[in-house]
CSV table of C-alpha atoms in Angstrom, one decimal:
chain,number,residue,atom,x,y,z
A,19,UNK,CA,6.2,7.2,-23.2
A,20,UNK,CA,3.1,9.3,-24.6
A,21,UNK,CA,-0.2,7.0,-24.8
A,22,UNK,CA,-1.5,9.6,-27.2
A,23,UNK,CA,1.8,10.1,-29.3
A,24,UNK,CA,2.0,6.1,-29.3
A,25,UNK,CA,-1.6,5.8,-30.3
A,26,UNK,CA,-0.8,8.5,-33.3
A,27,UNK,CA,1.9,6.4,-34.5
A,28,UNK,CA,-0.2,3.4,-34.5
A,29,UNK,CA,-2.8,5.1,-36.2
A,30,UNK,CA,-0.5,6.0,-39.1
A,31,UNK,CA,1.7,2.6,-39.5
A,32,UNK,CA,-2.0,1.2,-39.4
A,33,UNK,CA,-3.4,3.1,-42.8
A,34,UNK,CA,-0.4,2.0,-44.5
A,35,UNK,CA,0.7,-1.8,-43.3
A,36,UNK,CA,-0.4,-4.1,-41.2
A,37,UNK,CA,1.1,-3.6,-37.9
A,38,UNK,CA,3.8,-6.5,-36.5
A,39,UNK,CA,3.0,-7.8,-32.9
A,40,UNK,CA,6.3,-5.8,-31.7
A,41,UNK,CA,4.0,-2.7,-32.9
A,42,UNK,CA,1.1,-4.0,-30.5
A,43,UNK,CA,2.7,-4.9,-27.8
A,44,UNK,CA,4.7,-1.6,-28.2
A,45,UNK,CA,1.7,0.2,-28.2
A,46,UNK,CA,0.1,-1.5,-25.3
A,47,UNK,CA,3.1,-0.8,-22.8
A,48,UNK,CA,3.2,2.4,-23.9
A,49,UNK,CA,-1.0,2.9,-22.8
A,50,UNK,CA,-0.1,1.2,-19.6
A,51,UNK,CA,2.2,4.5,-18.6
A,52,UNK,CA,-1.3,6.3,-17.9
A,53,UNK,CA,-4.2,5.6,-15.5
A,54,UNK,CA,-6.3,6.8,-18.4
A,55,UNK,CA,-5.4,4.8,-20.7
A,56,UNK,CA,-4.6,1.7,-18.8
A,57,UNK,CA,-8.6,0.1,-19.6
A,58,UNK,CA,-7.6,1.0,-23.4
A,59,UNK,CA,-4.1,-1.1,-23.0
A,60,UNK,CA,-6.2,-3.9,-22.3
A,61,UNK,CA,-8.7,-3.3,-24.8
A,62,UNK,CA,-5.9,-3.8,-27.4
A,63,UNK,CA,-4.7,-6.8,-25.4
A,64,UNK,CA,-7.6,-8.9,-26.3
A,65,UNK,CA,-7.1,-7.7,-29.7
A,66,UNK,CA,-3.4,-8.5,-30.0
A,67,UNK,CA,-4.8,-11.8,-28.8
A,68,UNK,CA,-7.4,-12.7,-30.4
A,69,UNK,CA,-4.7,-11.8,-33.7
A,70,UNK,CA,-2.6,-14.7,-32.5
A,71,UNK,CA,0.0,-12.2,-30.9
A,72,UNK,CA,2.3,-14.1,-28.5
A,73,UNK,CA,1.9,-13.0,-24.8
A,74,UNK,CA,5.3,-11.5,-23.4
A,75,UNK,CA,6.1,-11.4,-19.7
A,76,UNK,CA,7.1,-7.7,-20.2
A,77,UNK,CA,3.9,-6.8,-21.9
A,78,UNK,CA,2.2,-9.1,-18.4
A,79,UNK,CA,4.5,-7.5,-16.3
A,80,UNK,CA,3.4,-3.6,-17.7
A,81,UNK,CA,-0.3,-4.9,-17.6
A,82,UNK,CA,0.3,-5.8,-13.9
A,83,UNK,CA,1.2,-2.5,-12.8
A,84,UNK,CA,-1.4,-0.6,-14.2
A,85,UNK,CA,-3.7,-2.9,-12.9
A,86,UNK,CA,-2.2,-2.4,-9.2
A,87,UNK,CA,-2.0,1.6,-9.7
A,88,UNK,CA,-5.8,2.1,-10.5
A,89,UNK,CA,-7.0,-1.2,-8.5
A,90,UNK,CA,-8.4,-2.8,-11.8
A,91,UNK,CA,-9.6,-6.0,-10.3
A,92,UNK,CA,-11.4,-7.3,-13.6
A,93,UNK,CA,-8.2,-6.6,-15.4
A,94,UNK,CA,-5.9,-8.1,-12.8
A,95,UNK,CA,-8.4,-11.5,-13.1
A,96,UNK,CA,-8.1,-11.4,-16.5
A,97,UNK,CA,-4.6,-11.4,-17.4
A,98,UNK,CA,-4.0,-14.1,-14.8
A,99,UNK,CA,-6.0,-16.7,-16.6
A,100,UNK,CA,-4.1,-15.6,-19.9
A,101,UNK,CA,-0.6,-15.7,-18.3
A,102,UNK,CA,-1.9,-19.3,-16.9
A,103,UNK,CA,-3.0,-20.1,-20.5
A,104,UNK,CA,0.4,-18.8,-22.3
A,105,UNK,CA,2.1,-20.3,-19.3
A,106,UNK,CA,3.7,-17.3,-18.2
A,107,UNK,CA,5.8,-16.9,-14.7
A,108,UNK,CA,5.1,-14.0,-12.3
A,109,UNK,CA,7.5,-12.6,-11.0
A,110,UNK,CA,7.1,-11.2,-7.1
A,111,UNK,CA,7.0,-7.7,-8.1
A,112,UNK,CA,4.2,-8.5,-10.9
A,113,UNK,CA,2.3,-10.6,-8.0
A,114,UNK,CA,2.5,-7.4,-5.6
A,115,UNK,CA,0.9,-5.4,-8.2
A,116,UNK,CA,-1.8,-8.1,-8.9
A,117,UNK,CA,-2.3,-8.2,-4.7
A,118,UNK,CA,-2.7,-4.0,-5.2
A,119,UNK,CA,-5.5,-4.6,-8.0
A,120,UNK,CA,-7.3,-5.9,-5.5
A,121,UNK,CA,-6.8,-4.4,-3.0
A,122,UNK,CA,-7.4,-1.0,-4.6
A,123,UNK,CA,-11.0,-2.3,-5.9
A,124,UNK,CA,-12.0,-3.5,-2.2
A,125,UNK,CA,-11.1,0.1,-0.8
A,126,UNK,CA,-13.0,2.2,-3.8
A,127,UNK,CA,-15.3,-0.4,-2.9
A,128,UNK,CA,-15.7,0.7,0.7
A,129,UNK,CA,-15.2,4.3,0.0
A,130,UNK,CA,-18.0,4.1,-2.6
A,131,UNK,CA,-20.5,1.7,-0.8
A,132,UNK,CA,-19.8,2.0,3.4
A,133,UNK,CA,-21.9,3.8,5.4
A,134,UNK,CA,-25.2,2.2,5.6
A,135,UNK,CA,-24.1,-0.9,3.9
A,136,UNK,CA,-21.0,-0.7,5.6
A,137,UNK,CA,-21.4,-4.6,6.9
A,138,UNK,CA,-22.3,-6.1,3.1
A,139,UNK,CA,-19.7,-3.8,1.5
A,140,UNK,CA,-17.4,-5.2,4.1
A,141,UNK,CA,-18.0,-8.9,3.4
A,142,UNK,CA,-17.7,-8.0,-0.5
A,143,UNK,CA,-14.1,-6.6,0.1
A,144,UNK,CA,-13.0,-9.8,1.8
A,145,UNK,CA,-14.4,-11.7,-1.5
A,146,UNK,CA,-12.3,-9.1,-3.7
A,147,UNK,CA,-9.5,-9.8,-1.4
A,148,UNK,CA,-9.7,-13.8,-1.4
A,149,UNK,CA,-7.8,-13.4,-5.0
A,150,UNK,CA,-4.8,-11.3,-3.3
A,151,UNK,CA,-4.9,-14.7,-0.9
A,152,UNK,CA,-4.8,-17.0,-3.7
A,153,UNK,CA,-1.8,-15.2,-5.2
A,154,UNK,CA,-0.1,-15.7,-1.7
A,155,UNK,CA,-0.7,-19.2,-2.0
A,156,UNK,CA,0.5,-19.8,-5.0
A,157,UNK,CA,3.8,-18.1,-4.0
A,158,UNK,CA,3.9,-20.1,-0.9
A,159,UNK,CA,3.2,-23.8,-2.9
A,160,UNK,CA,6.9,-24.0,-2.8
A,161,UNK,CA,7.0,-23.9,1.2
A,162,UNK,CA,9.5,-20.5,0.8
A,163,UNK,CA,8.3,-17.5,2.9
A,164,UNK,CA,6.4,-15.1,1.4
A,165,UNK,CA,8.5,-12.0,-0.3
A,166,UNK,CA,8.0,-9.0,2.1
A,167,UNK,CA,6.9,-7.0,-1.1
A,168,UNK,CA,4.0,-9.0,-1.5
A,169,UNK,CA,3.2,-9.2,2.3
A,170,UNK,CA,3.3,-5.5,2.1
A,171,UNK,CA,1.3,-5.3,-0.8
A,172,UNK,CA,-1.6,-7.3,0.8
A,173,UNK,CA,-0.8,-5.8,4.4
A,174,UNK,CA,-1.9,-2.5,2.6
A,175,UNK,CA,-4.7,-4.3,0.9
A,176,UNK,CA,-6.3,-4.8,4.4
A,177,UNK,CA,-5.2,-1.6,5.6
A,178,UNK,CA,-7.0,0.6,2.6
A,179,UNK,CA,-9.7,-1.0,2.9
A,180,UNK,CA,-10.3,-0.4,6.4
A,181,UNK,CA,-10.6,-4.0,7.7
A,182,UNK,CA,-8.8,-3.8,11.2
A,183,UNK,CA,-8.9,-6.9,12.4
A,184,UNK,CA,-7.6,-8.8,9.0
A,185,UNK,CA,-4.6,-6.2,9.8
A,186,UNK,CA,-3.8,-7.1,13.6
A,187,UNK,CA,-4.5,-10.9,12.5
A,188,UNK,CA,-1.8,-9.8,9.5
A,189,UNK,CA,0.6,-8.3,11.5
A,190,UNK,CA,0.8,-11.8,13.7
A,191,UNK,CA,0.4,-14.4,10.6
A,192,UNK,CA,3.2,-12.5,8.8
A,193,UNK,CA,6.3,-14.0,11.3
A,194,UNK,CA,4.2,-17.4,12.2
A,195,UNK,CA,2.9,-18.5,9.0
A,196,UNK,CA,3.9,-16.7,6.3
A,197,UNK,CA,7.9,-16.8,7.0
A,198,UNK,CA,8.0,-12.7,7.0
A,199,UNK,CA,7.8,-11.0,9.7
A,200,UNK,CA,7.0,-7.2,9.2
A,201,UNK,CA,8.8,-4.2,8.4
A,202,UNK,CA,8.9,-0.8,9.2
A,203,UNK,CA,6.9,-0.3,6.3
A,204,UNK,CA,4.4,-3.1,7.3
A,205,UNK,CA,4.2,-1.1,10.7
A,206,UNK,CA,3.8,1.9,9.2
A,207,UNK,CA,0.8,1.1,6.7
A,208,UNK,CA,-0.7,-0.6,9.8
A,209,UNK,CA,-0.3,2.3,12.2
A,210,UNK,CA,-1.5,4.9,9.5
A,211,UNK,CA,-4.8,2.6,8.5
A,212,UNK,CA,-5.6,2.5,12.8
A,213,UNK,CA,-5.1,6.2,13.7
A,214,UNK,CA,-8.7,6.7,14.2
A,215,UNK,CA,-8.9,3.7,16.9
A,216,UNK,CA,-5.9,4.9,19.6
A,217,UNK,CA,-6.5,1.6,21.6
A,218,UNK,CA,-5.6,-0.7,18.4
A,219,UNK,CA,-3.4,1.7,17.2
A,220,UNK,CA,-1.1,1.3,20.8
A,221,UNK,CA,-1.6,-2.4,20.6
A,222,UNK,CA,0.3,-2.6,17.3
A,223,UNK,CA,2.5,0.2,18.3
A,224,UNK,CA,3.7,-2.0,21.4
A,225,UNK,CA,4.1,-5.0,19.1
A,226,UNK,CA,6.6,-2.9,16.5
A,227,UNK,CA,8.7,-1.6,19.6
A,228,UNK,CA,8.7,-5.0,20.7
A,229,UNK,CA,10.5,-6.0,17.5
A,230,UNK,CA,14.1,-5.9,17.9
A,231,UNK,CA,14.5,-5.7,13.8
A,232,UNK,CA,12.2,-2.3,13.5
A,233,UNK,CA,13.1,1.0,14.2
A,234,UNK,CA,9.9,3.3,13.9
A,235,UNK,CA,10.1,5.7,11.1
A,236,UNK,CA,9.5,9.6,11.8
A,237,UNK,CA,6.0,9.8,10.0
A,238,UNK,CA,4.6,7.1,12.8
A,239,UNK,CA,6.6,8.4,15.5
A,240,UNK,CA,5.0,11.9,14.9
A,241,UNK,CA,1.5,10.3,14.5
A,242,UNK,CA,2.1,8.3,17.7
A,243,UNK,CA,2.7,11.5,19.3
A,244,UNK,CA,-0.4,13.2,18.1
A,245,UNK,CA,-2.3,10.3,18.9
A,246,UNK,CA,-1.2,10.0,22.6
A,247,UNK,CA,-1.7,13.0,23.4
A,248,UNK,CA,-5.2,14.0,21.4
A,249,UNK,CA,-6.5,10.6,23.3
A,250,UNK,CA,-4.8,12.2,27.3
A,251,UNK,CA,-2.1,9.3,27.3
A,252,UNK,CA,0.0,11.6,28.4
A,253,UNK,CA,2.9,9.0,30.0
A,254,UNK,CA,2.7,7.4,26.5
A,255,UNK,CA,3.1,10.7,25.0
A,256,UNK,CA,6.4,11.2,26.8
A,257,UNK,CA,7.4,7.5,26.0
A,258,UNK,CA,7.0,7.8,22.3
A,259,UNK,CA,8.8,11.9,22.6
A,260,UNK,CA,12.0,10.2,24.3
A,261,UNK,CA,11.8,7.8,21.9
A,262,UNK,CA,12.2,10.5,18.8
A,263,UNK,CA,14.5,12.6,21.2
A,264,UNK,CA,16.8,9.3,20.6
A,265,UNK,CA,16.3,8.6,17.5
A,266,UNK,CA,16.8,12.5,16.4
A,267,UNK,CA,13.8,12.6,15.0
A,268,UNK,CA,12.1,16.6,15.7
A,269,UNK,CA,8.3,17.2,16.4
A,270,UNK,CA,6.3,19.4,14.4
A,271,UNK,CA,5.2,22.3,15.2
A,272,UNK,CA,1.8,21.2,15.5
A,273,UNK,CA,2.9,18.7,17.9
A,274,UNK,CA,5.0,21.0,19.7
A,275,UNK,CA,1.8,23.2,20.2
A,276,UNK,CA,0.0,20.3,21.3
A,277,UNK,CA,2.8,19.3,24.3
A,278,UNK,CA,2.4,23.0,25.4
A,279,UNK,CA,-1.4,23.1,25.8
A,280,UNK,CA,-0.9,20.0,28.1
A,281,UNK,CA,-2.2,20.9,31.6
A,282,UNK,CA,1.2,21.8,34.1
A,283,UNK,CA,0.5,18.2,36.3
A,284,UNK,CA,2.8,16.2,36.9
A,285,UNK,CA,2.7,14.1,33.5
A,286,UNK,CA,2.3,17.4,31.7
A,287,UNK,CA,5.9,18.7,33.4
A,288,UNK,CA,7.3,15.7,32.4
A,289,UNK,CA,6.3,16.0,29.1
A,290,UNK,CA,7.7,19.5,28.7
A,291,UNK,CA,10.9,19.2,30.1
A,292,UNK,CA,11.8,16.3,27.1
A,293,UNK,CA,10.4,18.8,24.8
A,294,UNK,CA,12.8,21.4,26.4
A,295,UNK,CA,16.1,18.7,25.8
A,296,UNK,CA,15.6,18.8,22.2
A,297,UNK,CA,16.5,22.5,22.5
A,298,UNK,CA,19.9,21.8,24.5
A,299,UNK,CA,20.7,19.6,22.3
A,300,UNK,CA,21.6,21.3,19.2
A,301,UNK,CA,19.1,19.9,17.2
A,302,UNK,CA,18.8,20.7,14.0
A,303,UNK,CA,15.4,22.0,12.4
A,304,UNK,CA,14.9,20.9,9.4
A,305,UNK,CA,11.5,23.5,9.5
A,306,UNK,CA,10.9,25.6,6.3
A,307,UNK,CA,10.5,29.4,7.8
């Protein structure tokens, strides 16, 4: 849908009848379809309210998303004391995107504020974040475990907001206490948020190839690669190459250029002559020339 063509529309039914509150809530979904227009989808929210428009889940539901896509944390507080009020379910893909809001406030948060403040802004994300927790709780009142989209969800949370230690302390409570253990796409958020700390970043790296349910996905075997080898881990580098050599996954050539500047010792020989199986073994590039 086109926020401005839906606005026009409005505009016109507007000057000549009173619009119905299928028209609004039309009109909102429609302004939800655009990160620039999500804050006016709202605006016309409280109006369609205060108008004594019923509250739809699908109007909630579309409200939810744009709140998780531009981490509208106001917003996301907002129209969970009106779906309380109208007594209105979430459902678990509506509470991931409430767990994003968040989380996308607390990382434009620390983007915004680090640096010298870095510890305040820190503790201010954790308070942002303590209403992704309370969403986990309430889907956890029932004693179920947690959905894996919303463990994702706040897994990421952590993740873009650069709290490390929430993450490793995540990646363990996610199994124990929540009832989900992570996926490759938990590992993979996680891996990607700790590539600029190589000895957390192996630490979680040992835990996924510990899990007998996860099979690394090419973006984190590649960045394992670069890692290992940019930090002189070279064994580990020669671990994590077998490991895409089996998995038929190719290095880049950036990576490729990187195992070839290794020094000729004995863990750089090593190193080369996996490099060199790929070649043998038919592997096909998928390399635009």
């Amino acid at each position: 849908a086109d926020p401005d063509r839906a606005l026009e529309l409005f505009e016109e039914l507007s000057s000549l009848e009173e619009p119905t509150p299928e028209a609004r809530a039309a009109l909102i979904v429609a302004l939800t379809t655009r990160r620039r227009t999500a804050r006016e989808a709202f605006r016309r929210c409280n109006d369609a309210v205060r108008l004594g428009d019923p509250l739809t889940q699908k109007v909630c539901s579309h409200l939810a998303f744009a709140c998780g896509r531009g981490g509208l944390a106001e917003e996301a507080k907002l129209l969970q004391r009106r779906m309380f009020a109208a007594n209105i379910p979430a459902t678990d893909t509506m509470r991931a995107d409430l767990v994003r809001a968040y989380g996308g406030a607390a990382a434009r948060l620390m983007q915004e504020h680090g640096g010298s403040q870095l510890e305040r802004v820190k503790a201010d994300c954790i308070r942002l974040l303590s209403h992704a927790w309370r969403i986990v709780q309430e889907t956890r009142s029932s004693g179920a475990p947690l959905p894996l989209e919303i463990y994702n969800a706040l897994l990421s949370a952590y993740c873009a907001a650069g709290l490390d230690e929430h993450i490793l302390e995540l990646l363990t409570m996610g199994p124990q206490e929540l009832g989900c253990p992570p996926n490759s796409d938990s590992y993979a958020a996680a891996l990607a948020a700790l590539q600029g700390h190589p000895q957390k970043f192996r630490h979680v790296w040992r835990s996924m190839l510990a899990d007998a349910g996860v099979k690394p996905q090419p973006m984190v075997l590649e960045l394992a690669l670069r890692i290992a080898i940019s930090s002189g881990a070279i064994p580990w580098a020669k671990s994590v190459l077998e490991t895409m050599f089996s998995s038929g996954v190719n290095p880049s050539d950036d990576a490729i250029a990187a195992i070839k500047a290794v020094p000729m010792h004995k863990d750089g020989r090593a190193l080369r002559q996996v490099l060199a199986a790929f070649a043998t073994a038919d592997f096909e590039r998928a390399r635009s020339r």
